[in-house]
Amino acid sequence: MKDEILSNLDNPAQLERLYRADKPGFKRAIKALLPEFKDNPLVGFWNERLNFSNEEISWGTSKELVFVIIASLLAGIVAKLPALINIDEEFFYLRNIGFIVFPPLTAYFAWKNKLSISKIALIAGITVVGLIFINSLPDVKKSDTLLLSCFIYSYFYGRY
């Protein structure tokens, strides 16, 4: 790795490719090259980039905080639905715990990553279809259909 870095000191694009291909190896090689090439600005740049540590904790912007508070309150209200309207708690929570947790998280990341309206609509559609499907399954105590459906939903929902 050291030889490849040395031969590409004048090629920043290739150095970036090397870094992305083997980050730990690249970091070790830069650390080893630093004493010999401490006057080289490119080696100094990579050393700073690889060893930079932000000493401040980022609590986010005020908009993010408001969004998180509102999403948490909405999730709390949904979680309290069995107490607010007469629904069997075991039936509700077994089927809907994922719908209490995942949609606020998804909404936050969709907002944070500025997803397009079409992608947000797709995610919302999948969520509604999953919500209807899970809640339309019969309440059979000896069946694994509900459990498997919840696992599959959580698996696919977590991937998007």
PDB file of C-alpha atoms in Angstrom:
ATOM      1  CA  MET A   1       0.000   0.000   0.000  1.00  0.00           C
ATOM      2  CA  LYS A   2       2.867   2.391   0.837  1.00  0.00           C
ATOM      3  CA  ASP A   3       4.326   1.978  -2.641  1.00  0.00           C
ATOM      4  CA  GLU A   4       0.973   2.625  -4.293  1.00  0.00           C
ATOM      5  CA  ILE A   5       0.490   5.776  -2.212  1.00  0.00           C
ATOM      6  CA  LEU A   6       3.999   7.008  -3.031  1.00  0.00           C
ATOM      7  CA  SER A   7       3.514   6.411  -6.740  1.00  0.00           C
ATOM      8  CA  ASN A   8       0.215   8.336  -6.661  1.00  0.00           C
ATOM      9  CA  LEU A   9       1.116  11.331  -4.484  1.00  0.00           C
ATOM     10  CA  ASP A  10       0.353  13.601  -7.420  1.00  0.00           C
ATOM     11  CA  ASN A  11      -2.962  11.845  -8.191  1.00  0.00           C
ATOM     12  CA  PRO A  12      -5.601  12.645  -5.532  1.00  0.00           C
ATOM     13  CA  ALA A  13      -8.330  10.688  -7.336  1.00  0.00           C
ATOM     14  CA  GLN A  14      -6.271   7.498  -7.247  1.00  0.00           C
ATOM     15  CA  LEU A  15      -5.443   8.089  -3.572  1.00  0.00           C
ATOM     16  CA  GLU A  16      -9.164   8.318  -2.870  1.00  0.00           C
ATOM     17  CA  ARG A  17      -9.729   5.028  -4.729  1.00  0.00           C
ATOM     18  CA  LEU A  18      -6.978   3.387  -2.695  1.00  0.00           C
ATOM     19  CA  TYR A  19      -8.506   4.707   0.507  1.00  0.00           C
ATOM     20  CA  ARG A  20     -11.978   3.429  -0.350  1.00  0.00           C
ATOM     21  CA  ALA A  21     -10.619   0.028  -1.376  1.00  0.00           C
ATOM     22  CA  ASP A  22      -8.749  -0.601   1.920  1.00  0.00           C
ATOM     23  CA  LYS A  23      -9.379   2.020   4.612  1.00  0.00           C
ATOM     24  CA  PRO A  24      -7.433   0.345   7.470  1.00  0.00           C
ATOM     25  CA  GLY A  25      -4.465  -0.458   5.224  1.00  0.00           C
ATOM     26  CA  PHE A  26      -4.455   3.050   3.800  1.00  0.00           C
ATOM     27  CA  LYS A  27      -4.531   4.574   7.282  1.00  0.00           C
ATOM     28  CA  ARG A  28      -1.603   2.407   8.441  1.00  0.00           C
ATOM     29  CA  ALA A  29       0.396   3.301   5.333  1.00  0.00           C
ATOM     30  CA  ILE A  30      -0.200   7.054   5.768  1.00  0.00           C
ATOM     31  CA  LYS A  31       0.805   6.793   9.424  1.00  0.00           C
ATOM     32  CA  ALA A  32       4.023   5.021   8.381  1.00  0.00           C
ATOM     33  CA  LEU A  33       4.757   7.572   5.621  1.00  0.00           C
ATOM     34  CA  LEU A  34       4.142  10.646   7.774  1.00  0.00           C
ATOM     35  CA  PRO A  35       7.618  10.861   9.384  1.00  0.00           C
ATOM     36  CA  GLU A  36       9.328  10.705   5.972  1.00  0.00           C
ATOM     37  CA  PHE A  37       6.913  13.032   4.164  1.00  0.00           C
ATOM     38  CA  LYS A  38       5.691  15.415   6.848  1.00  0.00           C
ATOM     39  CA  ASP A  39       6.498  18.375   4.576  1.00  0.00           C
ATOM     40  CA  ASN A  40       4.311  16.980   1.788  1.00  0.00           C
ATOM     41  CA  PRO A  41       0.937  18.776   1.991  1.00  0.00           C
ATOM     42  CA  LEU A  42      -0.995  15.837   0.542  1.00  0.00           C
ATOM     43  CA  VAL A  43       0.327  13.376   3.125  1.00  0.00           C
ATOM     44  CA  GLY A  44      -0.385  15.957   5.826  1.00  0.00           C
ATOM     45  CA  PHE A  45      -3.928  16.360   4.500  1.00  0.00           C
ATOM     46  CA  TRP A  46      -4.573  12.619   4.569  1.00  0.00           C
ATOM     47  CA  ASN A  47      -3.132  12.359   8.061  1.00  0.00           C
ATOM     48  CA  GLU A  48      -5.481  15.084   9.296  1.00  0.00           C
ATOM     49  CA  ARG A  49      -8.443  13.578   7.464  1.00  0.00           C
ATOM     50  CA  LEU A  50      -7.850  10.111   8.872  1.00  0.00           C
ATOM     51  CA  ASN A  51      -7.166  11.267  12.427  1.00  0.00           C
ATOM     52  CA  PHE A  52      -9.699  14.061  12.777  1.00  0.00           C
ATOM     53  CA  SER A  53     -11.919  13.811  15.816  1.00  0.00           C
ATOM     54  CA  ASN A  54     -14.739  16.206  16.437  1.00  0.00           C
ATOM     55  CA  GLU A  55     -14.616  17.179  20.093  1.00  0.00           C
ATOM     56  CA  GLU A  56     -18.098  18.669  20.187  1.00  0.00           C
ATOM     57  CA  ILE A  57     -21.251  16.633  20.519  1.00  0.00           C
ATOM     58  CA  SER A  58     -23.745  17.561  17.847  1.00  0.00           C
ATOM     59  CA  TRP A  59     -27.264  17.749  19.221  1.00  0.00           C
ATOM     60  CA  GLY A  60     -28.710  18.691  15.841  1.00  0.00           C
ATOM     61  CA  THR A  61     -30.563  21.774  14.788  1.00  0.00           C
ATOM     62  CA  SER A  62     -33.652  23.180  16.482  1.00  0.00           C
ATOM     63  CA  LYS A  63     -35.767  21.938  13.535  1.00  0.00           C
ATOM     64  CA  GLU A  64     -34.481  18.416  14.074  1.00  0.00           C
ATOM     65  CA  LEU A  65     -35.232  18.614  17.785  1.00  0.00           C
ATOM     66  CA  VAL A  66     -38.796  19.808  17.124  1.00  0.00           C
ATOM     67  CA  PHE A  67     -39.266  17.034  14.558  1.00  0.00           C
ATOM     68  CA  VAL A  68     -38.018  14.378  16.984  1.00  0.00           C
ATOM     69  CA  ILE A  69     -40.230  15.685  19.801  1.00  0.00           C
ATOM     70  CA  ILE A  70     -43.337  15.716  17.588  1.00  0.00           C
ATOM     71  CA  ALA A  71     -42.567  12.247  16.182  1.00  0.00           C
ATOM     72  CA  SER A  72     -42.046  10.934  19.735  1.00  0.00           C
ATOM     73  CA  LEU A  73     -45.330  12.409  20.894  1.00  0.00           C
ATOM     74  CA  LEU A  74     -47.174  10.889  17.933  1.00  0.00           C
ATOM     75  CA  ALA A  75     -45.570   7.491  18.581  1.00  0.00           C
ATOM     76  CA  GLY A  76     -46.575   7.788  22.233  1.00  0.00           C
ATOM     77  CA  ILE A  77     -50.176   8.558  21.291  1.00  0.00           C
ATOM     78  CA  VAL A  78     -50.268   5.556  18.943  1.00  0.00           C
ATOM     79  CA  ALA A  79     -48.772   3.393  21.696  1.00  0.00           C
ATOM     80  CA  LYS A  80     -51.548   4.529  24.061  1.00  0.00           C
ATOM     81  CA  LEU A  81     -54.378   3.690  21.631  1.00  0.00           C
ATOM     82  CA  PRO A  82     -55.436   0.553  23.576  1.00  0.00           C
ATOM     83  CA  ALA A  83     -55.946   2.692  26.679  1.00  0.00           C
ATOM     84  CA  LEU A  84     -57.709   5.489  24.784  1.00  0.00           C
ATOM     85  CA  ILE A  85     -60.086   3.304  22.818  1.00  0.00           C
ATOM     86  CA  ASN A  86     -61.143  -0.091  24.022  1.00  0.00           C
ATOM     87  CA  ILE A  87     -58.706  -2.426  22.184  1.00  0.00           C
ATOM     88  CA  ASP A  88     -57.228  -5.637  23.560  1.00  0.00           C
ATOM     89  CA  GLU A  89     -53.644  -4.723  24.469  1.00  0.00           C
ATOM     90  CA  GLU A  90     -52.152  -8.123  23.615  1.00  0.00           C
ATOM     91  CA  PHE A  91     -53.827  -8.096  20.196  1.00  0.00           C
ATOM     92  CA  PHE A  92     -52.746  -4.505  19.494  1.00  0.00           C
ATOM     93  CA  TYR A  93     -49.128  -4.591  20.668  1.00  0.00           C
ATOM     94  CA  LEU A  94     -48.321  -7.996  19.192  1.00  0.00           C
ATOM     95  CA  ARG A  95     -49.360  -6.765  15.770  1.00  0.00           C
ATOM     96  CA  ASN A  96     -48.476  -3.082  15.835  1.00  0.00           C
ATOM     97  CA  ILE A  97     -45.255  -2.582  17.802  1.00  0.00           C
ATOM     98  CA  GLY A  98     -43.355  -2.156  14.532  1.00  0.00           C
ATOM     99  CA  PHE A  99     -45.870   0.445  13.395  1.00  0.00           C
ATOM    100  CA  ILE A 100     -45.276   2.411  16.578  1.00  0.00           C
ATOM    101  CA  VAL A 101     -41.481   2.439  16.235  1.00  0.00           C
ATOM    102  CA  PHE A 102     -40.580   2.327  12.530  1.00  0.00           C
ATOM    103  CA  PRO A 103     -42.747   5.049  10.912  1.00  0.00           C
ATOM    104  CA  PRO A 104     -41.387   7.910  13.074  1.00  0.00           C
ATOM    105  CA  LEU A 105     -37.831   6.730  12.418  1.00  0.00           C
ATOM    106  CA  THR A 106     -38.532   6.400   8.719  1.00  0.00           C
ATOM    107  CA  ALA A 107     -40.144   9.837   8.610  1.00  0.00           C
ATOM    108  CA  TYR A 108     -37.098  11.354  10.310  1.00  0.00           C
ATOM    109  CA  PHE A 109     -34.617   9.768   7.918  1.00  0.00           C
ATOM    110  CA  ALA A 110     -36.787  10.559   4.896  1.00  0.00           C
ATOM    111  CA  TRP A 111     -36.913  14.193   6.012  1.00  0.00           C
ATOM    112  CA  LYS A 112     -33.212  14.290   6.878  1.00  0.00           C
ATOM    113  CA  ASN A 113     -32.187  12.759   3.522  1.00  0.00           C
ATOM    114  CA  LYS A 114     -34.682  14.902   1.567  1.00  0.00           C
ATOM    115  CA  LEU A 115     -36.352  11.974  -0.194  1.00  0.00           C
ATOM    116  CA  SER A 116     -38.525  12.701  -3.174  1.00  0.00           C
ATOM    117  CA  ILE A 117     -42.312  12.720  -2.832  1.00  0.00           C
ATOM    118  CA  SER A 118     -42.550   9.522  -4.902  1.00  0.00           C
ATOM    119  CA  LYS A 119     -40.215   7.638  -2.551  1.00  0.00           C
ATOM    120  CA  ILE A 120     -42.060   8.933   0.506  1.00  0.00           C
ATOM    121  CA  ALA A 121     -45.367   7.870  -1.071  1.00  0.00           C
ATOM    122  CA  LEU A 122     -43.945   4.407  -1.793  1.00  0.00           C
ATOM    123  CA  ILE A 123     -42.768   3.992   1.791  1.00  0.00           C
ATOM    124  CA  ALA A 124     -46.082   5.270   3.157  1.00  0.00           C
ATOM    125  CA  GLY A 125     -47.989   2.924   0.843  1.00  0.00           C
ATOM    126  CA  ILE A 126     -45.949  -0.084   1.933  1.00  0.00           C
ATOM    127  CA  THR A 127     -46.527   0.898   5.556  1.00  0.00           C
ATOM    128  CA  VAL A 128     -50.303   1.201   5.111  1.00  0.00           C
ATOM    129  CA  VAL A 129     -50.510  -2.114   3.225  1.00  0.00           C
ATOM    130  CA  GLY A 130     -48.473  -3.801   5.956  1.00  0.00           C
ATOM    131  CA  LEU A 131     -50.628  -2.237   8.676  1.00  0.00           C
ATOM    132  CA  ILE A 132     -53.835  -3.435   7.019  1.00  0.00           C
ATOM    133  CA  PHE A 133     -52.420  -6.900   6.340  1.00  0.00           C
ATOM    134  CA  ILE A 134     -51.089  -7.500   9.866  1.00  0.00           C
ATOM    135  CA  ASN A 135     -54.281  -6.296  11.505  1.00  0.00           C
ATOM    136  CA  SER A 136     -56.522  -8.334   9.184  1.00  0.00           C
ATOM    137  CA  LEU A 137     -54.938 -11.663  10.165  1.00  0.00           C
ATOM    138  CA  PRO A 138     -57.224 -13.779  12.363  1.00  0.00           C
ATOM    139  CA  ASP A 139     -56.580 -13.879  16.101  1.00  0.00           C
ATOM    140  CA  VAL A 140     -55.480 -17.521  16.309  1.00  0.00           C
ATOM    141  CA  LYS A 141     -53.332 -18.317  19.347  1.00  0.00           C
ATOM    142  CA  LYS A 142     -51.677 -21.488  17.958  1.00  0.00           C
ATOM    143  CA  SER A 143     -50.643 -20.059  14.574  1.00  0.00           C
ATOM    144  CA  ASP A 144     -47.214 -18.787  13.562  1.00  0.00           C
ATOM    145  CA  THR A 145     -48.564 -16.811  10.595  1.00  0.00           C
ATOM    146  CA  LEU A 146     -48.739 -13.573  12.552  1.00  0.00           C
ATOM    147  CA  LEU A 147     -45.255 -14.000  13.990  1.00  0.00           C
ATOM    148  CA  LEU A 148     -43.735 -14.758  10.587  1.00  0.00           C
ATOM    149  CA  SER A 149     -45.596 -11.854   8.992  1.00  0.00           C
ATOM    150  CA  CYS A 150     -44.263  -9.480  11.659  1.00  0.00           C
ATOM    151  CA  PHE A 151     -40.711 -10.739  11.138  1.00  0.00           C
ATOM    152  CA  ILE A 152     -40.951 -10.393   7.369  1.00  0.00           C
ATOM    153  CA  TYR A 153     -42.446  -6.905   7.667  1.00  0.00           C
ATOM    154  CA  SER A 154     -39.724  -5.808  10.121  1.00  0.00           C
ATOM    155  CA  TYR A 155     -37.019  -7.250   7.869  1.00  0.00           C
ATOM    156  CA  PHE A 156     -38.223  -5.479   4.726  1.00  0.00           C
ATOM    157  CA  TYR A 157     -39.168  -2.270   6.522  1.00  0.00           C
ATOM    158  CA  GLY A 158     -35.705  -2.067   8.082  1.00  0.00           C
ATOM    159  CA  ARG A 159     -34.064  -2.360   4.681  1.00  0.00           C
ATOM    160  CA  TYR A 160     -35.656   0.806   3.236  1.00  0.00           C
TER     161      TYR A 160
END
